[in-house]
mmCIF file of C-alpha atoms in Angstrom:
data_model
loop_
_atom_site.group_PDB
_atom_site.id
_atom_site.type_symbol
_atom_site.label_atom_id
_atom_site.label_comp_id
_atom_site.label_asym_id
_atom_site.label_seq_id
_atom_site.Cartn_x
_atom_site.Cartn_y
_atom_site.Cartn_z
ATOM 1 C CA UNK A 24 -2.706 -19.696 -14.024
ATOM 2 C CA UNK A 25 -0.930 -23.274 -13.129
ATOM 3 C CA UNK A 26 2.435 -22.416 -11.870
ATOM 4 C CA UNK A 27 3.981 -25.705 -12.428
ATOM 5 C CA UNK A 28 7.287 -25.587 -11.786
ATOM 6 C CA UNK A 29 7.161 -25.620 -7.716
ATOM 7 C CA UNK A 30 7.783 -29.172 -5.917
ATOM 8 C CA UNK A 31 6.869 -27.978 -2.490
ATOM 9 C CA UNK A 32 4.329 -25.800 -0.602
ATOM 10 C CA UNK A 33 4.889 -25.163 3.106
ATOM 11 C CA UNK A 34 2.681 -24.643 5.464
ATOM 12 C CA UNK A 35 4.106 -22.645 8.411
ATOM 13 C CA UNK A 36 3.087 -22.480 11.843
ATOM 14 C CA UNK A 37 4.734 -20.462 14.219
ATOM 15 C CA UNK A 38 7.915 -18.100 13.214
ATOM 16 C CA UNK A 39 10.573 -20.411 14.132
ATOM 17 C CA UNK A 40 9.500 -22.860 10.786
ATOM 18 C CA UNK A 41 8.680 -19.866 8.823
ATOM 19 C CA UNK A 42 12.361 -19.137 9.532
ATOM 20 C CA UNK A 43 13.776 -22.171 7.864
ATOM 21 C CA UNK A 44 11.588 -22.175 5.238
ATOM 22 C CA UNK A 45 12.164 -18.733 4.497
ATOM 23 C CA UNK A 46 15.781 -18.173 4.748
ATOM 24 C CA UNK A 47 16.714 -16.017 1.268
ATOM 25 C CA UNK A 48 16.206 -18.275 -1.486
ATOM 26 C CA UNK A 49 15.123 -16.612 -4.251
ATOM 27 C CA UNK A 50 13.319 -20.441 -5.445
ATOM 28 C CA UNK A 51 11.725 -19.781 -2.985
ATOM 29 C CA UNK A 52 7.729 -16.893 -2.082
ATOM 30 C CA UNK A 53 5.529 -16.205 0.233
ATOM 31 C CA UNK A 54 2.935 -17.411 -0.052
ATOM 32 C CA UNK A 55 -0.528 -14.949 0.820
ATOM 33 C CA UNK A 56 -3.470 -14.540 -0.832
ATOM 34 C CA UNK A 57 -1.729 -15.666 -4.171
ATOM 35 C CA UNK A 58 -3.747 -13.333 -6.469
ATOM 36 C CA UNK A 59 -0.452 -11.764 -7.783
ATOM 37 C CA UNK A 60 1.627 -14.703 -7.437
ATOM 38 C CA UNK A 61 -0.969 -17.170 -9.730
ATOM 39 C CA UNK A 62 -1.458 -14.227 -12.337
ATOM 40 C CA UNK A 63 1.571 -14.385 -14.095
ATOM 41 C CA UNK A 64 4.325 -17.052 -14.617
ATOM 42 C CA UNK A 65 7.103 -17.614 -11.858
ATOM 43 C CA UNK A 66 9.102 -19.936 -14.104
ATOM 44 C CA UNK A 67 12.169 -19.474 -11.092
ATOM 45 C CA UNK A 68 10.381 -20.765 -8.045
ATOM 46 C CA UNK A 69 9.770 -24.223 -6.688
ATOM 47 C CA UNK A 70 8.275 -23.148 -3.001
ATOM 48 C CA UNK A 71 5.596 -21.932 -1.350
ATOM 49 C CA UNK A 72 5.726 -20.773 2.090
ATOM 50 C CA UNK A 73 1.843 -20.589 2.959
ATOM 51 C CA UNK A 74 1.675 -17.533 5.513
ATOM 52 C CA UNK A 75 -2.022 -18.006 6.542
ATOM 53 C CA UNK A 76 -1.148 -20.870 8.046
ATOM 54 C CA UNK A 77 0.066 -18.353 10.898
ATOM 55 C CA UNK A 78 -4.175 -17.878 12.004
ATOM 56 C CA UNK A 79 -2.879 -13.948 11.775
ATOM 57 C CA UNK A 80 -5.442 -11.723 13.633
ATOM 58 C CA UNK A 81 -6.740 -10.038 10.374
ATOM 59 C CA UNK A 82 -7.180 -6.806 12.026
ATOM 60 C CA UNK A 83 -6.696 -4.902 15.571
ATOM 61 C CA UNK A 84 -8.473 -2.284 17.066
ATOM 62 C CA UNK A 85 -6.854 -0.790 19.788
ATOM 63 C CA UNK A 86 -6.523 3.022 21.558
ATOM 64 C CA UNK A 87 -2.888 3.430 19.078
ATOM 65 C CA UNK A 88 -4.806 2.650 15.749
ATOM 66 C CA UNK A 89 -5.311 0.330 13.532
ATOM 67 C CA UNK A 90 -3.142 -2.968 13.303
ATOM 68 C CA UNK A 91 -3.519 -5.124 9.615
ATOM 69 C CA UNK A 92 -1.526 -8.429 9.524
ATOM 70 C CA UNK A 93 -0.381 -8.631 6.018
ATOM 71 C CA UNK A 94 -2.480 -12.236 5.518
ATOM 72 C CA UNK A 95 -5.530 -9.527 5.931
ATOM 73 C CA UNK A 96 -7.987 -9.562 2.988
ATOM 74 C CA UNK A 97 -8.578 -6.309 1.079
ATOM 75 C CA UNK A 98 -12.171 -7.752 1.335
ATOM 76 C CA UNK A 99 -12.482 -6.788 5.530
ATOM 77 C CA UNK A 100 -11.408 -3.062 5.088
ATOM 78 C CA UNK A 101 -14.501 -1.916 4.711
ATOM 79 C CA UNK A 102 -16.396 -3.922 6.903
ATOM 80 C CA UNK A 103 -14.358 -3.281 10.216
ATOM 81 C CA UNK A 104 -15.908 -1.969 13.159
ATOM 82 C CA UNK A 105 -13.703 1.226 13.932
ATOM 83 C CA UNK A 106 -14.594 4.666 15.939
ATOM 84 C CA UNK A 107 -17.145 6.853 14.477
ATOM 85 C CA UNK A 108 -14.228 9.109 15.553
ATOM 86 C CA UNK A 109 -11.853 7.617 12.334
ATOM 87 C CA UNK A 110 -12.867 10.011 10.147
ATOM 88 C CA UNK A 111 -10.667 8.753 7.856
ATOM 89 C CA UNK A 112 -12.191 5.293 6.982
ATOM 90 C CA UNK A 113 -13.864 6.636 4.538
ATOM 91 C CA UNK A 114 -10.413 5.884 2.458
ATOM 92 C CA UNK A 115 -10.479 2.338 2.944
ATOM 93 C CA UNK A 116 -13.396 1.771 0.838
ATOM 94 C CA UNK A 117 -12.145 4.584 -1.234
ATOM 95 C CA UNK A 118 -8.877 2.803 -2.128
ATOM 96 C CA UNK A 119 -10.021 -0.766 -1.733
ATOM 97 C CA UNK A 120 -12.041 0.260 -4.516
ATOM 98 C CA UNK A 121 -10.022 1.961 -6.601
ATOM 99 C CA UNK A 122 -8.167 -1.263 -7.173
ATOM 100 C CA UNK A 123 -10.706 -2.353 -9.156
ATOM 101 C CA UNK A 124 -10.597 -5.672 -8.386
ATOM 102 C CA UNK A 125 -13.815 -8.166 -8.452
ATOM 103 C CA UNK A 126 -15.633 -8.997 -4.595
ATOM 104 C CA UNK A 127 -14.143 -12.342 -5.426
ATOM 105 C CA UNK A 128 -10.377 -11.527 -5.851
ATOM 106 C CA UNK A 129 -11.172 -8.708 -2.758
ATOM 107 C CA UNK A 130 -12.005 -11.470 -0.595
ATOM 108 C CA UNK A 131 -8.515 -13.487 -1.447
ATOM 109 C CA UNK A 132 -6.256 -10.669 -2.219
ATOM 110 C CA UNK A 133 -4.257 -9.304 0.787
ATOM 111 C CA UNK A 134 -3.221 -5.735 2.208
ATOM 112 C CA UNK A 135 0.309 -6.825 2.555
ATOM 113 C CA UNK A 136 0.447 -9.182 -1.099
ATOM 114 C CA UNK A 137 -0.910 -5.804 -2.828
ATOM 115 C CA UNK A 138 2.276 -3.337 -0.655
ATOM 116 C CA UNK A 139 4.767 -6.000 -1.535
ATOM 117 C CA UNK A 140 3.982 -6.485 -5.334
ATOM 118 C CA UNK A 141 4.887 -2.527 -5.124
ATOM 119 C CA UNK A 142 3.305 -1.386 -8.101
ATOM 120 C CA UNK A 143 3.026 2.454 -8.645
ATOM 121 C CA UNK A 144 -0.572 2.115 -8.873
ATOM 122 C CA UNK A 145 -1.200 -0.493 -5.263
ATOM 123 C CA UNK A 146 -4.046 0.155 -3.705
ATOM 124 C CA UNK A 147 -3.164 -0.592 -0.397
ATOM 125 C CA UNK A 148 -0.208 1.407 -0.525
ATOM 126 C CA UNK A 149 -1.657 4.752 -1.283
ATOM 127 C CA UNK A 150 -4.639 3.744 1.700
ATOM 128 C CA UNK A 151 -1.253 2.872 3.922
ATOM 129 C CA UNK A 152 1.200 5.030 2.399
ATOM 130 C CA UNK A 153 -1.168 7.998 2.924
ATOM 131 C CA UNK A 154 -2.593 6.996 6.820
ATOM 132 C CA UNK A 155 1.603 7.431 8.017
ATOM 133 C CA UNK A 156 0.988 3.261 8.280
ATOM 134 C CA UNK A 157 4.685 1.107 9.604
ATOM 135 C CA UNK A 158 5.256 -1.935 8.297
ATOM 136 C CA UNK A 159 6.416 -3.987 10.727
ATOM 137 C CA UNK A 160 9.179 -7.039 9.358
ATOM 138 C CA UNK A 161 10.352 -9.983 10.439
ATOM 139 C CA UNK A 162 14.156 -10.369 9.986
ATOM 140 C CA UNK A 163 15.438 -13.569 9.238
ATOM 141 C CA UNK A 164 17.454 -13.745 12.243
ATOM 142 C CA UNK A 165 14.385 -13.893 14.702
ATOM 143 C CA UNK A 166 14.459 -9.682 15.030
ATOM 144 C CA UNK A 167 11.344 -7.783 13.872
ATOM 145 C CA UNK A 168 12.179 -3.767 11.634
ATOM 146 C CA UNK A 169 9.395 -0.960 10.826
ATOM 147 C CA UNK A 170 9.554 0.717 8.047
ATOM 148 C CA UNK A 171 7.040 3.251 6.906
ATOM 149 C CA UNK A 172 5.310 1.944 4.250
ATOM 150 C CA UNK A 173 6.163 5.616 1.974
ATOM 151 C CA UNK A 174 9.657 4.006 2.104
ATOM 152 C CA UNK A 175 8.925 0.766 2.588
ATOM 153 C CA UNK A 176 8.232 0.939 -1.852
ATOM 154 C CA UNK A 177 10.822 2.157 -3.369
ATOM 155 C CA UNK A 178 10.338 1.807 -7.118
ATOM 156 C CA UNK A 179 8.197 -0.267 -9.523
ATOM 157 C CA UNK A 180 7.814 -3.903 -7.918
ATOM 158 C CA UNK A 181 10.570 -3.058 -5.742
ATOM 159 C CA UNK A 182 10.869 -2.400 -2.284
ATOM 160 C CA UNK A 183 12.771 -2.348 0.991
ATOM 161 C CA UNK A 184 12.803 -5.811 1.790
ATOM 162 C CA UNK A 185 15.884 -8.232 2.083
ATOM 163 C CA UNK A 186 16.596 -11.371 1.984
ATOM 164 C CA UNK A 187 14.638 -13.781 4.142
ATOM 165 C CA UNK A 188 12.199 -10.882 5.843
ATOM 166 C CA UNK A 189 8.346 -11.047 5.810
ATOM 167 C CA UNK A 190 5.507 -8.213 6.342
ATOM 168 C CA UNK A 191 3.712 -8.956 9.060
ATOM 169 C CA UNK A 192 1.926 -6.162 9.300
ATOM 170 C CA UNK A 193 0.677 -2.227 9.001
ATOM 171 C CA UNK A 194 0.447 -0.104 11.966
ATOM 172 C CA UNK A 195 -1.685 2.843 11.307
ATOM 173 C CA UNK A 196 -1.413 6.218 13.929
ATOM 174 C CA UNK A 197 -4.523 6.765 15.595
ATOM 175 C CA UNK A 198 -4.005 10.934 15.021
ATOM 176 C CA UNK A 199 -3.689 9.432 10.959
ATOM 177 C CA UNK A 200 -7.584 7.882 11.785
ATOM 178 C CA UNK A 201 -9.137 10.769 13.163
ATOM 179 C CA UNK A 202 -7.882 13.288 10.469
ATOM 180 C CA UNK A 203 -10.242 14.518 7.904
ATOM 181 C CA UNK A 204 -9.597 13.346 4.303
ATOM 182 C CA UNK A 205 -9.848 14.472 -0.051
ATOM 183 C CA UNK A 206 -9.048 11.558 -2.335
ATOM 184 C CA UNK A 207 -8.498 12.004 -5.640
ATOM 185 C CA UNK A 208 -7.999 9.700 -8.773
ATOM 186 C CA UNK A 209 -7.842 9.634 -12.636
ATOM 187 C CA UNK A 210 -7.388 6.001 -15.209
ATOM 188 C CA UNK A 211 -7.803 6.095 -18.995
ATOM 189 C CA UNK A 212 -10.529 3.908 -18.793
ATOM 190 C CA UNK A 213 -13.885 3.920 -16.208
ATOM 191 C CA UNK A 214 -11.861 0.141 -15.271
ATOM 192 C CA UNK A 215 -8.628 0.803 -15.737
ATOM 193 C CA UNK A 216 -5.617 0.686 -13.373
ATOM 194 C CA UNK A 217 -4.843 4.078 -11.471
ATOM 195 C CA UNK A 218 -2.755 6.391 -13.106
ATOM 196 C CA UNK A 219 -3.080 9.276 -10.542
ATOM 197 C CA UNK A 220 -3.734 9.148 -7.372
ATOM 198 C CA UNK A 221 -3.815 11.548 -4.584
ATOM 199 C CA UNK A 222 -4.726 11.740 -0.974
ATOM 200 C CA UNK A 223 -4.889 14.886 1.457
ATOM 201 C CA UNK A 224 -4.952 14.804 5.002
ATOM 202 C CA UNK A 225 -5.688 17.413 7.754
ATOM 203 C CA UNK A 226 -5.303 16.458 11.351
ATOM 204 C CA UNK A 227 -7.042 17.778 14.575
ATOM 205 C CA UNK A 228 -4.333 19.850 15.307
ATOM 206 C CA UNK A 229 -4.174 21.943 11.884
ATOM 207 C CA UNK A 230 -1.279 19.737 10.483
ATOM 208 C CA UNK A 231 -1.888 19.330 6.864
ATOM 209 C CA UNK A 232 -0.144 15.673 4.717
ATOM 210 C CA UNK A 233 -0.696 15.595 0.841
ATOM 211 C CA UNK A 234 0.049 12.079 -0.623
ATOM 212 C CA UNK A 235 1.422 11.493 -4.484
ATOM 213 C CA UNK A 236 0.949 7.473 -6.043
ATOM 214 C CA UNK A 237 0.620 5.751 -8.892
ATOM 215 C CA UNK A 238 2.051 8.979 -11.247
ATOM 216 C CA UNK A 239 4.605 8.442 -9.541
ATOM 217 C CA UNK A 240 7.410 5.413 -9.094
ATOM 218 C CA UNK A 241 7.086 5.159 -5.558
ATOM 219 C CA UNK A 242 5.112 6.975 -2.563
ATOM 220 C CA UNK A 243 6.306 11.317 -2.167
ATOM 221 C CA UNK A 244 4.299 12.309 1.130
ATOM 222 C CA UNK A 245 4.642 16.011 1.566
ATOM 223 C CA UNK A 246 3.966 17.503 4.917
ATOM 224 C CA UNK A 247 2.722 21.159 6.649
ATOM 225 C CA UNK A 248 2.080 22.664 9.999
ATOM 226 C CA UNK A 249 -1.175 23.313 8.767
ATOM 227 C CA UNK A 250 -2.883 23.933 5.195
ATOM 228 C CA UNK A 251 -0.529 25.170 2.346
ATOM 229 C CA UNK A 252 -0.972 27.753 0.045
ATOM 230 C CA UNK A 253 -2.435 26.278 -3.353
ATOM 231 C CA UNK A 254 0.609 28.004 -5.891
ATOM 232 C CA UNK A 255 3.031 26.902 -2.535
ATOM 233 C CA UNK A 256 2.088 23.315 -2.930
ATOM 234 C CA UNK A 257 1.806 22.394 -6.237
ATOM 235 C CA UNK A 258 5.169 24.228 -6.733
ATOM 236 C CA UNK A 259 6.653 21.514 -4.318
ATOM 237 C CA UNK A 260 5.049 18.685 -5.538
ATOM 238 C CA UNK A 261 6.533 19.443 -8.699
ATOM 239 C CA UNK A 262 9.690 20.122 -8.296
ATOM 240 C CA UNK A 263 10.348 17.092 -5.500
ATOM 241 C CA UNK A 264 8.944 14.803 -9.257
ATOM 242 C CA UNK A 265 11.059 16.429 -11.224
ATOM 243 C CA UNK A 266 13.774 16.425 -9.045
ATOM 244 C CA UNK A 267 13.331 13.076 -8.273
ATOM 245 C CA UNK A 268 11.334 9.411 -9.688
ATOM 246 C CA UNK A 269 10.061 12.153 -12.424
ATOM 247 C CA UNK A 270 6.596 11.025 -13.202
ATOM 248 C CA UNK A 271 5.775 7.061 -14.048
ATOM 249 C CA UNK A 272 5.353 6.286 -17.814
ATOM 250 C CA UNK A 273 3.392 3.228 -18.710
ATOM 251 C CA UNK A 274 -0.096 2.152 -20.504
ATOM 252 C CA UNK A 275 -2.005 2.874 -18.196
ATOM 253 C CA UNK A 276 -0.543 7.010 -18.322
ATOM 254 C CA UNK A 277 1.813 9.535 -20.421
ATOM 255 C CA UNK A 278 3.898 11.421 -17.621
ATOM 256 C CA UNK A 279 2.828 14.813 -18.658
ATOM 257 C CA UNK A 280 -1.069 13.262 -18.659
ATOM 258 C CA UNK A 281 -0.017 12.035 -14.881
ATOM 259 C CA UNK A 282 1.371 15.547 -13.892
ATOM 260 C CA UNK A 283 -1.421 18.014 -14.923
ATOM 261 C CA UNK A 284 -3.412 15.509 -13.314
ATOM 262 C CA UNK A 285 -1.910 15.337 -9.948
ATOM 263 C CA UNK A 286 -1.119 18.377 -9.747
ATOM 264 C CA UNK A 287 -4.634 19.552 -10.466
ATOM 265 C CA UNK A 288 -5.714 17.089 -7.386
ATOM 266 C CA UNK A 289 -3.029 18.673 -5.380
ATOM 267 C CA UNK A 290 -4.578 22.093 -6.254
ATOM 268 C CA UNK A 291 -8.464 21.011 -5.682
ATOM 269 C CA UNK A 292 -7.070 18.893 -2.383
ATOM 270 C CA UNK A 293 -5.981 21.462 -0.828
ATOM 271 C CA UNK A 294 -9.330 23.804 -1.324
ATOM 272 C CA UNK A 295 -11.616 20.849 0.314
ATOM 273 C CA UNK A 296 -9.188 20.724 3.552
ATOM 274 C CA UNK A 297 -8.912 24.673 3.844
#
């Protein structure tokens, strides 16, 4: 939709220009793909700061892992040329398709935008949290701050971003990318928003990680030195959710249904990765 309150769009080409344009003013927002920004009225905004003119490399593959620029199009994830031993690459397609957007939207929507939107069902939050992603934040004073994605999203539409900060990139470590993974997801409708999305990961040293998203307001990560007993893990997940954020409740799924599917998925993933 048209954002008819916007008065200025500022294309920035270096960090100094970004710092001057994006100084924490609540009437200013950064713009990357814009698919979420332009999907709703934004009556409080007057200025957009265009990040795409910074020309960040969408992704970088190194011996240490994968670096995804905040401006990397979601649709690019499925075609990243990664080493064959990065078995977790299957999650790229699974989580990209969990977004349930057309290829046109996926070619424009960005990894960083999806994470910063902080929707419980954010597919890129699910992907990067499940692979131990670490967000690199450009701080307003010129510094850099790093926060695990699992801690970056703090609630429904809430993040750890401070005024004037910008998400620069998300780094995925090679240890997680070489892991064997299991994926489970459910929605009320075939083309509906995720109501429960659970990812399991077994690393080469036997370590086990389970990440729960969509059914909780923010990601929850459960780590064990080896694949746990299904009953033990299910009890751990239920206890932590009940004691913490609780099961998410909106039109895309009732809390009791989200609880049931999440716990079932957790048990199935343990069996699959055992």
